Amino acid sequence: MEQENNAAGRAAAHAFVSAPVSTAGHALRTTRASAHAHRLRLCAPRRAVANARRTQVRCQSLDNDDVLVIPNRKRNLEIQVEGVKIVYDYYPGEKGPIVMYLPGFFYARSRTAKVNALQTACNRRAQGFLALDYYGTDRSGGEFANGTVSRWVKDVVTILDQILPNKKVVLVGSGIGGWVMLHVAIQRPEAVVGLVGLSADPDFTERLLMPALSETQREELDSKGIIDLTWGYRKYPISKKLVDDGRNMLVLTGEKDSLPITCPVRLIQGLADEELPSTFPLEIVEKIRSTDVNVTFVKYGDHALENDSDFKLMINAVKEVSDLYFEYDLRSPTSG
């Protein structure tokens, strides 16, 4: 039986994802796509191997023979938020802070290479990783037409309070996830030790969407409660609930330093973003109170930021803010 289990463990299916590179330390950077990225081979057993204590995944570099063992894979976990099922994936790590990925608008956690690249990078660092599907998206319950920014903030805060109590997290927000992460950082400052925004678009409903609607579209939104709107290269369902709720969740309307966020913040913005003006992150910088806020501009980056070079920037930013917390914690008199 032991030989059979070993043989099953060696049998593997292969998937490819980006791996991290070292971090550059400039406050304002411009970059372009690189030709190639370092790759990993992610190997999963073809059939289950009995193990009462943990489930393992082996990651082997294509460039050498080192093998990483990732314990305690936990997918499709559920939590009830106001009576609705919210589904998340959680991979505990050996060290913190835990990286929590907040998807973009109308995107499922599992449908972008970006989140898979980030998860693999966290696994390599033995760092915890959690990603969720918001209310109304993919595996979670609820109707997307009833989804709002305030509801998605509540989803995240509930997971922090109930699943990760007393844990420190770095929030990585893509698109509307960048809006959500700002509110979460304000509501749970003791838990959030770093922010990484990818094409973050806070206030987009009021600042960008509503001014772009024609009179006919506005009337349809009022009468039907939802419209399909082409924005950039994609078509999105836009609900009146989302727009009305967005007016109560604006974060860029205050004075300089009006957002009580003091943790390190890294923002990555493509200069070829088809949905968002490239000046948006500069407005976020002005409103955030933290003095440790860096912006990276990607010369040919679009809104999705899903090239290999974009993944490297994201992973580097997460590593940078995570290491800043490690450094602070090690110097703290109360740290263990």
Coordinates of C-alpha atoms in Angstrom, one line a residue:
M1 CA 0.0 0.0 0.0
E2 CA 2.8 2.4 0.8
Q3 CA 4.4 1.8 -2.6
E4 CA 1.1 2.4 -4.3
N5 CA 0.6 5.7 -2.4
N6 CA 4.1 6.8 -3.3
A7 CA 3.5 6.1 -7.0
A8 CA 0.2 8.0 -6.8
G9 CA 2.0 11.0 -5.3
R10 CA 4.6 11.0 -8.1
A11 CA 1.9 11.0 -10.8
A12 CA 1.2 14.6 -11.6
A13 CA -0.7 17.0 -13.8
H14 CA 1.2 20.2 -14.7
A15 CA 0.0 23.9 -14.7
F16 CA 2.1 27.0 -15.2
V17 CA 2.0 30.3 -13.3
S18 CA 4.3 33.2 -12.8
A19 CA 6.9 33.3 -10.0
P20 CA 8.1 36.3 -8.0
V21 CA 11.2 38.3 -8.7
S22 CA 13.1 40.8 -6.5
T23 CA 11.5 44.1 -5.6
A24 CA 12.6 47.5 -7.0
G25 CA 12.4 50.3 -4.5
H26 CA 11.3 53.4 -6.4
A27 CA 8.4 55.5 -5.3
L28 CA 7.3 56.2 -8.8
R29 CA 8.1 53.8 -11.6
T30 CA 7.4 53.2 -15.3
T31 CA 7.8 49.7 -16.8
R32 CA 7.0 47.7 -19.9
A33 CA 6.3 44.1 -20.6
S34 CA 9.2 41.7 -20.4
A35 CA 9.9 38.9 -22.9
H36 CA 9.8 36.0 -20.5
A37 CA 8.9 35.1 -16.9
H38 CA 10.3 32.5 -14.6
R39 CA 7.9 29.5 -14.4
L40 CA 6.9 26.9 -11.9
R41 CA 5.5 23.5 -12.4
L42 CA 2.5 23.0 -10.1
C43 CA 2.0 19.3 -9.5
A44 CA -1.2 17.8 -8.0
P45 CA -1.7 14.1 -7.4
R46 CA -4.1 12.4 -9.9
R47 CA -5.8 10.5 -7.1
A48 CA -6.1 11.1 -3.4
V49 CA -3.4 9.7 -1.2
A50 CA -4.7 8.8 2.3
N51 CA -3.3 11.2 4.9
A52 CA -5.2 11.9 8.1
R53 CA -3.2 15.0 9.0
R54 CA -3.0 17.1 5.9
T55 CA -3.3 17.4 2.1
Q56 CA -0.2 18.3 0.2
V57 CA 0.6 19.9 -3.2
R58 CA 4.1 19.7 -4.5
C59 CA 5.6 22.7 -6.5
Q60 CA 8.7 22.1 -8.4
S61 CA 10.8 24.7 -10.2
L62 CA 11.6 24.0 -13.8
D63 CA 15.1 25.5 -13.2
N64 CA 16.1 23.2 -10.3
D65 CA 15.1 20.3 -8.3
D66 CA 13.7 22.0 -5.2
V67 CA 10.2 20.9 -4.1
L68 CA 7.8 23.0 -2.0
V69 CA 5.2 21.2 0.1
I70 CA 2.0 23.2 0.6
P71 CA -0.1 21.9 3.5
N72 CA -3.8 22.3 4.2
R73 CA -5.3 23.2 0.9
K74 CA -8.8 24.4 1.6
R75 CA -11.1 25.2 -1.3
N76 CA -14.8 25.9 -1.5
L77 CA -15.2 26.8 2.1
E78 CA -18.5 28.6 3.1
I79 CA -19.5 31.3 5.5
Q80 CA -23.0 32.8 6.0
V81 CA -23.2 36.6 5.7
E82 CA -26.7 37.9 6.5
G83 CA -28.1 34.5 5.6
V84 CA -26.3 34.2 2.2
K85 CA -23.6 31.7 1.4
I86 CA -20.2 33.3 0.6
V87 CA -17.6 30.9 -0.8
Y88 CA -13.9 31.4 -0.2
D89 CA -10.6 29.5 -0.6
Y90 CA -8.1 29.6 2.3
Y91 CA -4.5 28.3 2.3
P92 CA -3.0 28.8 5.7
G93 CA 0.7 29.6 5.8
E94 CA 3.6 29.3 8.2
K95 CA 4.0 33.0 8.5
G96 CA 1.9 36.1 8.2
P97 CA 0.5 38.5 7.3
I98 CA -2.1 36.6 5.3
V99 CA -2.6 37.8 1.7
M100 CA -6.3 38.4 0.9
Y101 CA -7.3 38.9 -2.7
L102 CA -10.4 41.0 -3.5
P103 CA -11.6 40.4 -7.1
G104 CA -12.6 43.0 -9.6
F105 CA -16.1 43.9 -10.7
F106 CA -18.2 40.9 -11.8
Y107 CA -15.1 38.6 -11.7
A108 CA -15.0 35.3 -9.9
R109 CA -12.0 34.5 -7.7
S110 CA -10.9 31.6 -9.9
R111 CA -11.3 33.0 -13.4
T112 CA -8.1 35.1 -13.7
A113 CA -4.5 34.1 -14.0
K114 CA -3.7 37.0 -11.7
V115 CA -5.1 35.4 -8.6
N116 CA -3.5 32.0 -9.4
A117 CA -0.1 33.7 -9.8
L118 CA -0.5 35.4 -6.5
Q119 CA -1.6 32.3 -4.7
T120 CA 1.5 30.4 -6.0
A121 CA 3.8 33.2 -4.9
C122 CA 2.3 33.1 -1.4
N123 CA 2.8 29.3 -1.3
R124 CA 6.4 29.7 -2.2
R125 CA 6.9 32.1 0.7
A126 CA 4.9 29.9 3.1
Q127 CA 2.6 32.8 3.4
G128 CA -1.2 32.4 4.0
F129 CA -3.6 33.2 1.2
L130 CA -7.3 33.7 1.0
A131 CA -9.6 34.7 -1.9
L132 CA -13.4 34.9 -2.0
D133 CA -16.3 35.3 -4.4
Y134 CA -18.4 38.3 -3.5
Y135 CA -22.1 38.1 -2.9
G136 CA -23.8 37.4 -6.3
T137 CA -20.7 36.2 -8.1
D138 CA -19.7 32.7 -9.2
R139 CA -19.9 30.2 -6.3
S140 CA -21.4 32.5 -3.7
G141 CA -25.1 33.0 -3.2
G142 CA -27.2 36.0 -4.0
E143 CA -28.1 37.8 -7.2
F144 CA -25.4 40.0 -8.8
A145 CA -28.1 42.6 -9.5
N146 CA -28.4 43.1 -5.8
G147 CA -24.7 43.3 -5.2
T148 CA -23.3 46.6 -3.9
V149 CA -19.9 47.9 -2.6
S150 CA -21.2 48.1 0.9
R151 CA -22.4 44.5 0.7
W152 CA -19.0 43.3 -0.6
V153 CA -17.2 45.2 2.1
K154 CA -19.4 43.4 4.6
D155 CA -18.4 40.0 3.0
V156 CA -14.7 40.8 3.5
V157 CA -15.1 42.2 7.0
T158 CA -17.1 39.2 8.1
I159 CA -14.4 36.8 6.9
L160 CA -11.8 38.9 8.8
D161 CA -13.8 38.8 12.0
Q162 CA -14.9 35.2 11.9
I163 CA -12.3 33.3 9.9
L164 CA -9.2 35.3 10.6
P165 CA -9.7 36.8 14.0
N166 CA -6.6 38.5 15.5
K167 CA -4.8 37.8 12.2
K168 CA -2.9 40.5 10.2
V169 CA -3.7 40.7 6.5
V170 CA -2.4 42.4 3.3
L171 CA -5.4 43.2 1.0
V172 CA -4.8 43.0 -2.7
G173 CA -7.7 44.7 -4.5
S174 CA -8.2 44.5 -8.3
G175 CA -10.5 47.1 -9.9
I176 CA -13.5 47.5 -7.7
G177 CA -11.6 45.4 -5.2
G178 CA -9.4 48.4 -4.7
W179 CA -12.5 50.4 -3.6
V180 CA -13.6 47.6 -1.3
M181 CA -10.1 47.4 0.3
L182 CA -10.0 51.0 1.2
H183 CA -13.3 50.7 3.2
V184 CA -12.1 47.5 4.8
A185 CA -8.8 49.1 5.9
I186 CA -10.8 52.0 7.5
Q187 CA -13.2 49.6 9.3
R188 CA -10.5 47.2 10.5
P189 CA -7.2 49.1 10.9
E190 CA -5.9 46.7 13.5
A191 CA -6.1 43.8 11.0
V192 CA -5.0 45.4 7.8
V193 CA -1.2 46.0 7.6
G194 CA -0.8 46.7 3.9
L195 CA -2.7 47.5 0.7
V196 CA -1.9 46.7 -2.9
G197 CA -4.2 48.2 -5.5
L198 CA -4.3 46.9 -9.1
S199 CA -6.1 49.4 -11.4
A200 CA -8.0 50.4 -8.3
D201 CA -11.2 52.4 -9.2
P202 CA -12.9 53.8 -6.1
D203 CA -15.9 56.0 -6.7
F204 CA -16.1 54.8 -10.3
T205 CA -19.9 54.6 -10.4
E206 CA -20.2 58.3 -9.7
R207 CA -17.0 59.6 -11.2
L208 CA -16.9 57.6 -14.4
L209 CA -20.0 55.6 -15.1
M210 CA -22.9 58.0 -14.5
P211 CA -21.3 60.8 -16.5
A212 CA -20.8 58.4 -19.4
L213 CA -24.5 57.3 -19.6
S214 CA -26.7 58.7 -22.2
E215 CA -30.1 60.1 -21.3
T216 CA -31.7 56.9 -22.7
Q217 CA -29.5 54.7 -20.6
R218 CA -30.3 56.7 -17.5
E219 CA -34.0 56.3 -18.1
E220 CA -33.6 52.6 -18.7
L221 CA -31.6 52.2 -15.5
D222 CA -34.3 54.0 -13.5
S223 CA -37.1 52.0 -15.1
K224 CA -35.6 48.5 -15.3
G225 CA -33.2 48.7 -12.4
I226 CA -30.3 47.3 -14.4
I227 CA -28.6 47.8 -17.8
D228 CA -25.9 46.0 -19.7
L229 CA -23.1 48.6 -20.4
T230 CA -20.1 48.2 -22.6
W231 CA -17.1 49.6 -20.7
G232 CA -13.6 49.4 -22.2
Y233 CA -13.4 45.9 -23.8
R234 CA -16.1 44.3 -21.7
K235 CA -19.8 44.4 -21.1
Y236 CA -21.0 44.7 -17.5
P237 CA -24.4 44.5 -15.8
I238 CA -24.9 47.8 -14.0
S239 CA -27.7 48.0 -11.4
K240 CA -29.4 51.0 -9.9
K241 CA -28.7 49.5 -6.5
L242 CA -25.0 49.6 -7.2
V243 CA -25.1 53.2 -8.3
D244 CA -27.2 54.4 -5.4
D245 CA -25.1 52.5 -2.9
G246 CA -22.0 53.9 -4.5
R247 CA -23.0 57.4 -3.6
N248 CA -22.8 56.5 0.0
M249 CA -19.4 54.8 -0.3
L250 CA -17.4 57.6 -2.0
V251 CA -13.8 57.9 -0.7
L252 CA -12.3 60.5 -3.0
T253 CA -14.5 63.5 -2.1
G254 CA -12.7 64.6 1.1
E255 CA -9.7 66.8 1.7
K256 CA -6.1 65.8 1.5
D257 CA -5.3 63.0 4.0
S258 CA -9.0 62.5 4.7
L259 CA -8.8 58.7 4.6
P260 CA -7.6 57.3 8.0
I261 CA -5.4 54.7 6.4
T262 CA -1.8 54.6 7.8
C263 CA -0.4 51.2 6.6
P264 CA 1.9 50.9 3.6
V265 CA 0.1 51.2 0.2
R266 CA 1.3 50.2 -3.2
L267 CA -0.8 51.1 -6.3
I268 CA -0.1 49.7 -9.8
Q269 CA -1.8 51.4 -12.8
G270 CA -1.6 50.8 -16.5
L271 CA -1.1 53.8 -18.7
A272 CA -3.1 52.0 -21.5
D273 CA -6.0 51.3 -19.1
E274 CA -9.2 51.3 -21.3
E275 CA -11.5 51.8 -18.3
L276 CA -9.8 54.1 -15.9
P277 CA -7.9 57.4 -16.3
S278 CA -4.2 57.0 -15.4
T279 CA -4.5 59.9 -12.9
F280 CA -6.8 58.0 -10.6
P281 CA -4.1 56.5 -8.4
L282 CA -2.7 60.0 -7.8
E283 CA -6.0 61.0 -6.3
I284 CA -6.0 58.0 -4.1
V285 CA -2.5 58.9 -2.9
E286 CA -3.6 62.4 -2.0
K287 CA -6.5 61.2 0.1
I288 CA -4.7 58.4 2.0
R289 CA -3.1 59.6 5.3
S290 CA -0.2 57.1 5.1
T291 CA 3.2 58.5 4.2
D292 CA 4.3 55.2 2.8
V293 CA 2.4 55.2 -0.5
N294 CA 4.1 54.2 -3.8
V295 CA 2.6 54.2 -7.4
T296 CA 4.0 52.1 -10.2
F297 CA 2.8 53.0 -13.8
V298 CA 3.0 50.3 -16.4
K299 CA 3.6 51.9 -19.8
Y300 CA 1.6 49.4 -21.9
G301 CA -0.6 48.0 -19.1
D302 CA -4.3 47.7 -19.7
H303 CA -7.0 47.5 -17.0
A304 CA -6.7 43.8 -16.4
L305 CA -2.9 43.9 -15.8
E306 CA -2.6 40.2 -16.6
N307 CA 0.8 40.0 -18.4
D308 CA 3.7 38.1 -16.8
S309 CA 5.5 41.4 -16.1
D310 CA 2.3 42.7 -14.4
F311 CA 2.2 39.6 -12.2
K312 CA 5.8 40.2 -11.1
L313 CA 5.0 43.8 -10.1
M314 CA 2.0 42.6 -8.1
I315 CA 4.0 39.9 -6.4
N316 CA 6.8 42.3 -5.6
A317 CA 4.5 44.8 -4.1
V318 CA 2.8 42.2 -1.9
K319 CA 6.2 40.9 -0.8
E320 CA 7.4 44.5 -0.1
V321 CA 4.5 45.5 2.2
S322 CA 4.5 42.0 3.9
D323 CA 8.2 42.3 4.6
L324 CA 7.7 45.8 6.0
Y325 CA 5.3 44.2 8.6
F326 CA 7.7 41.4 9.3
E327 CA 10.4 44.0 10.0
Y328 CA 8.2 46.1 12.2
D329 CA 7.0 43.1 14.1
L330 CA 10.5 41.8 14.7
R331 CA 11.5 45.1 16.2
S332 CA 8.5 45.3 18.4
P333 CA 9.2 44.7 22.1
T334 CA 6.0 42.7 22.3
S335 CA 6.8 40.4 19.4
G336 CA 7.5 36.8 20.1

